[in-house]
């Protein structure tokens, strides 16, 4: 059955895919990545987090983000809900899908 809305965790995954596409356009060379390129990567993450915050009213951060080789590894996102609880993506799925543990 089709639904006309997107869950917040789906929106976060979609934004991660968009960010990875943007990261592929930047020349990343591990530790030899220029400071301007690292700043560009952080700016992309910041803009992406802002978009999700505006649309979904949650704050998303990537505390384990690092540059490994020729790609950016975002790591597990940390999500702050409107009631100021910090949760991971799996807990968000459980909340949205109504699963109880």
Coordinates of N, CA and C in Angstrom, one line a residue:
X1 N 0.8 -1.2 0.0 CA 0.0 0.0 0.0 C 0.9 1.2 0.0
X2 N 0.6 2.2 -0.9 CA 1.4 3.4 -1.0 C 1.1 4.4 0.1
X3 N 2.1 5.0 0.6 CA 1.9 6.1 1.6 C 2.5 7.4 1.0
X4 N 1.9 8.5 1.4 CA 2.3 9.8 0.8 C 3.2 10.6 1.7
X5 N 4.0 9.9 2.6 CA 4.9 10.6 3.4 C 6.2 9.7 3.6
X6 N 7.2 10.4 4.1 CA 8.5 9.7 4.2 C 8.8 9.8 5.7
X7 N 9.2 8.6 6.3 CA 9.7 8.6 7.7 C 10.9 9.4 7.8
X8 N 11.2 9.9 9.0 CA 12.4 10.7 9.3 C 13.7 9.9 9.0
X9 N 13.7 8.6 9.4 CA 14.9 7.8 9.2 C 15.2 7.6 7.7
X10 N 14.1 7.5 6.9 CA 14.2 7.4 5.4 C 14.8 8.7 4.9
X11 N 14.4 9.9 5.4 CA 14.9 11.2 5.0 C 16.3 11.3 5.3
X12 N 16.7 10.8 6.5 CA 18.2 10.9 6.8 C 19.0 10.0 5.9
X13 N 18.5 8.8 5.6 CA 19.3 8.0 4.6 C 19.4 8.6 3.3
X14 N 18.3 9.2 2.8 CA 18.3 9.9 1.5 C 19.3 11.0 1.5
X15 N 19.4 11.8 2.6 CA 20.3 12.9 2.7 C 21.8 12.4 2.7
X16 N 22.0 11.2 3.4 CA 23.3 10.6 3.4 C 23.7 10.2 2.0
X17 N 22.8 9.7 1.2 CA 23.2 9.3 -0.2 C 23.5 10.6 -1.0
X18 N 22.7 11.6 -0.8 CA 23.0 12.9 -1.5 C 24.4 13.4 -1.1
X19 N 24.7 13.4 0.2 CA 26.0 13.9 0.6 C 27.1 13.0 0.0
X20 N 27.0 11.7 0.0 CA 28.0 10.9 -0.6 C 28.2 11.2 -2.1
X21 N 27.2 11.5 -2.8 CA 27.3 12.0 -4.2 C 28.1 13.3 -4.3
X22 N 27.8 14.2 -3.4 CA 28.6 15.5 -3.4 C 30.0 15.2 -3.0
X23 N 30.3 14.3 -2.1 CA 31.7 14.0 -1.6 C 32.5 13.4 -2.8
X24 N 31.9 12.7 -3.7 CA 32.6 12.1 -4.8 C 33.1 13.1 -5.8
X25 N 32.5 14.3 -5.8 CA 33.0 15.4 -6.6 C 34.2 16.1 -6.1
X26 N 34.5 15.9 -4.8 CA 35.7 16.6 -4.2 C 36.9 15.7 -4.2
X27 N 38.1 16.2 -4.6 CA 39.3 15.4 -4.6 C 39.8 15.1 -3.2
X28 N 39.5 13.9 -2.7 CA 39.9 13.5 -1.3 C 41.1 12.5 -1.4
X29 N 42.1 12.8 -0.7 CA 43.4 12.0 -0.7 C 43.8 11.7 0.7
X30 N 43.0 11.2 1.5 CA 43.3 10.8 2.9 C 43.9 11.9 3.7
X31 N 45.0 11.7 4.4 CA 45.6 12.8 5.2 C 46.1 14.0 4.4
X32 N 46.3 13.8 3.1 CA 46.9 14.8 2.2 C 45.7 15.7 1.6
X33 N 44.5 15.5 2.1 CA 43.4 16.3 1.6 C 43.6 17.8 2.1
X34 N 43.4 18.7 1.2 CA 43.7 20.1 1.5 C 42.6 20.6 2.5
X35 N 43.0 21.6 3.3 CA 42.1 22.2 4.3 C 40.9 22.8 3.7
X36 N 41.0 23.3 2.5 CA 39.8 23.8 1.8 C 38.8 22.7 1.5
X37 N 39.3 21.5 1.1 CA 38.4 20.4 0.7 C 37.8 19.9 2.0
X38 N 38.5 19.8 3.1 CA 37.9 19.4 4.4 C 36.9 20.3 4.8
X39 N 37.1 21.6 4.6 CA 36.1 22.6 5.0 C 34.9 22.5 4.1
X40 N 35.1 22.1 2.8 CA 33.9 21.9 1.9 C 33.1 20.7 2.3
X41 N 33.8 19.6 2.8 CA 33.1 18.4 3.3 C 32.3 18.8 4.5
X42 N 32.9 19.5 5.4 CA 32.1 19.9 6.7 C 31.0 20.8 6.3
X43 N 31.1 21.7 5.3 CA 30.1 22.6 4.9 C 28.9 21.8 4.3
X44 N 29.2 20.8 3.5 CA 28.2 19.9 2.9 C 27.4 19.2 4.0
X45 N 28.1 18.7 5.1 CA 27.4 18.0 6.2 C 26.5 19.0 6.9
X46 N 27.0 20.2 7.2 CA 26.3 21.2 7.9 C 25.0 21.6 7.1
X47 N 25.1 21.8 5.8 CA 24.0 22.2 5.0 C 22.9 21.0 5.0
X48 N 23.4 19.8 4.9 CA 22.5 18.7 4.9 C 21.8 18.5 6.2
X49 N 22.5 18.7 7.3 CA 21.9 18.7 8.6 C 20.8 19.8 8.8
X50 N 21.1 20.9 8.3 CA 20.2 22.0 8.3 C 18.9 21.7 7.5
X51 N 19.0 21.1 6.4 CA 17.9 20.7 5.6 C 17.0 19.7 6.3
X52 N 17.6 18.7 6.9 CA 16.9 17.7 7.7 C 16.2 18.4 8.9
X53 N 16.9 19.3 9.5 CA 16.3 19.9 10.7 C 15.1 20.8 10.3
X54 N 15.2 21.5 9.2 CA 14.0 22.3 8.7 C 12.8 21.4 8.3
X55 N 13.1 20.3 7.7 CA 12.0 19.4 7.2 C 11.4 18.5 8.3
X56 N 12.3 18.0 9.2 CA 11.8 17.0 10.1 C 11.8 17.3 11.6
X57 N 12.3 18.5 11.9 CA 12.4 19.0 13.3 C 13.3 18.1 14.2
X58 N 14.3 17.5 13.6 CA 15.3 16.8 14.4 C 16.7 17.3 14.0
X59 N 17.6 17.2 14.9 CA 19.0 17.6 14.6 C 19.8 16.4 14.4
X60 N 20.5 16.3 13.3 CA 21.4 15.2 13.0 C 22.8 15.6 13.0
X61 N 23.7 14.8 13.7 CA 25.1 15.1 13.6 C 25.8 13.8 13.4
X62 N 27.1 13.9 12.9 CA 27.9 12.7 12.6 C 29.2 12.9 13.4
X63 N 29.2 12.5 14.7 CA 30.4 12.7 15.6 C 31.6 11.8 15.2
X64 N 31.3 10.7 14.4 CA 32.4 9.8 14.1 C 32.9 10.0 12.6
X65 N 32.5 11.1 12.0 CA 32.9 11.4 10.6 C 34.4 11.4 10.5
X66 N 34.9 10.8 9.5 CA 36.4 10.8 9.2 C 36.6 10.6 7.7
X67 N 37.8 11.0 7.3 CA 38.2 10.8 5.9 C 39.1 9.6 5.9
X68 N 38.7 8.5 5.2 CA 39.5 7.3 5.1 C 39.8 7.0 3.6
X69 N 41.1 7.2 3.3 CA 41.5 6.9 1.9 C 40.9 8.0 1.0
X70 N 40.1 7.5 0.0 CA 39.6 8.5 -1.0 C 38.1 8.7 -0.7
X71 N 37.6 8.4 0.4 CA 36.1 8.6 0.7 C 35.9 9.1 2.1
X72 N 34.8 9.7 2.3 CA 34.3 10.3 3.6 C 33.5 9.2 4.2
X73 N 33.8 8.8 5.4 CA 33.0 7.9 6.2 C 32.3 8.7 7.3
X74 N 30.9 8.7 7.1 CA 30.1 9.5 8.0 C 29.9 8.8 9.4
X75 N 29.9 7.5 9.4 CA 29.7 6.8 10.7 C 28.2 6.8 11.1
X76 N 27.9 6.4 12.3 CA 26.5 6.4 12.8 C 26.0 7.8 13.1
X77 N 24.9 8.2 12.6 CA 24.4 9.5 12.9 C 23.8 9.5 14.4
X78 N 23.9 10.7 15.0 CA 23.4 10.9 16.3 C 22.2 11.9 16.1
X79 N 21.1 11.5 16.6 CA 19.9 12.3 16.3 C 19.3 12.9 17.6
X80 N 19.0 14.2 17.6 CA 18.4 14.8 18.8 C 16.9 15.1 18.4
X81 N 16.1 14.5 19.2 CA 14.6 14.7 19.0 C 14.2 16.0 19.6
X82 N 12.9 16.5 19.3 CA 12.4 17.7 19.8 C 12.4 17.8 21.4
X83 N 12.3 16.6 22.0 CA 12.3 16.6 23.5 C 13.7 16.4 24.0
X84 N 14.7 16.7 23.2 CA 16.1 16.7 23.6 C 16.7 15.4 24.0
X85 N 16.1 14.3 23.5 CA 16.7 13.0 23.7 C 17.7 12.7 22.6
X86 N 18.8 12.1 22.9 CA 19.8 11.7 21.9 C 19.6 10.2 21.6
X87 N 19.4 9.9 20.3 CA 19.1 8.5 19.9 C 19.9 8.2 18.7
X88 N 20.1 6.9 18.4 CA 20.7 6.5 17.1 C 19.6 6.2 16.1
X89 N 20.0 5.8 14.9 CA 19.0 5.6 13.8 C 18.1 4.4 14.0
X90 N 18.7 3.3 14.7 CA 17.9 2.1 15.0 C 16.8 2.5 16.0
X91 N 17.1 3.2 17.0 CA 16.1 3.6 18.0 C 15.0 4.5 17.3
X92 N 15.4 5.4 16.4 CA 14.4 6.2 15.6 C 13.5 5.3 14.8
X93 N 14.0 4.3 14.2 CA 13.2 3.4 13.4 C 12.2 2.7 14.3
X94 N 12.6 2.3 15.5 CA 11.7 1.6 16.4 C 10.6 2.6 16.9
X95 N 10.9 3.8 17.1 CA 9.9 4.8 17.5 C 8.9 5.0 16.4
X96 N 9.4 5.2 15.2 CA 8.5 5.6 14.1 C 7.7 4.4 13.6
X97 N 8.2 3.2 13.7 CA 7.4 2.1 13.2 C 6.6 1.5 14.4
X98 N 6.7 2.0 15.6 CA 5.9 1.6 16.7 C 6.3 0.2 17.3
X99 N 7.6 -0.1 17.1 CA 8.1 -1.4 17.7 C 8.4 -1.1 19.2
X100 N 8.1 -2.1 20.0 CA 8.4 -2.0 21.4 C 9.4 -3.1 21.8
X101 N 10.4 -2.7 22.6 CA 11.4 -3.7 23.0 C 11.3 -3.9 24.5

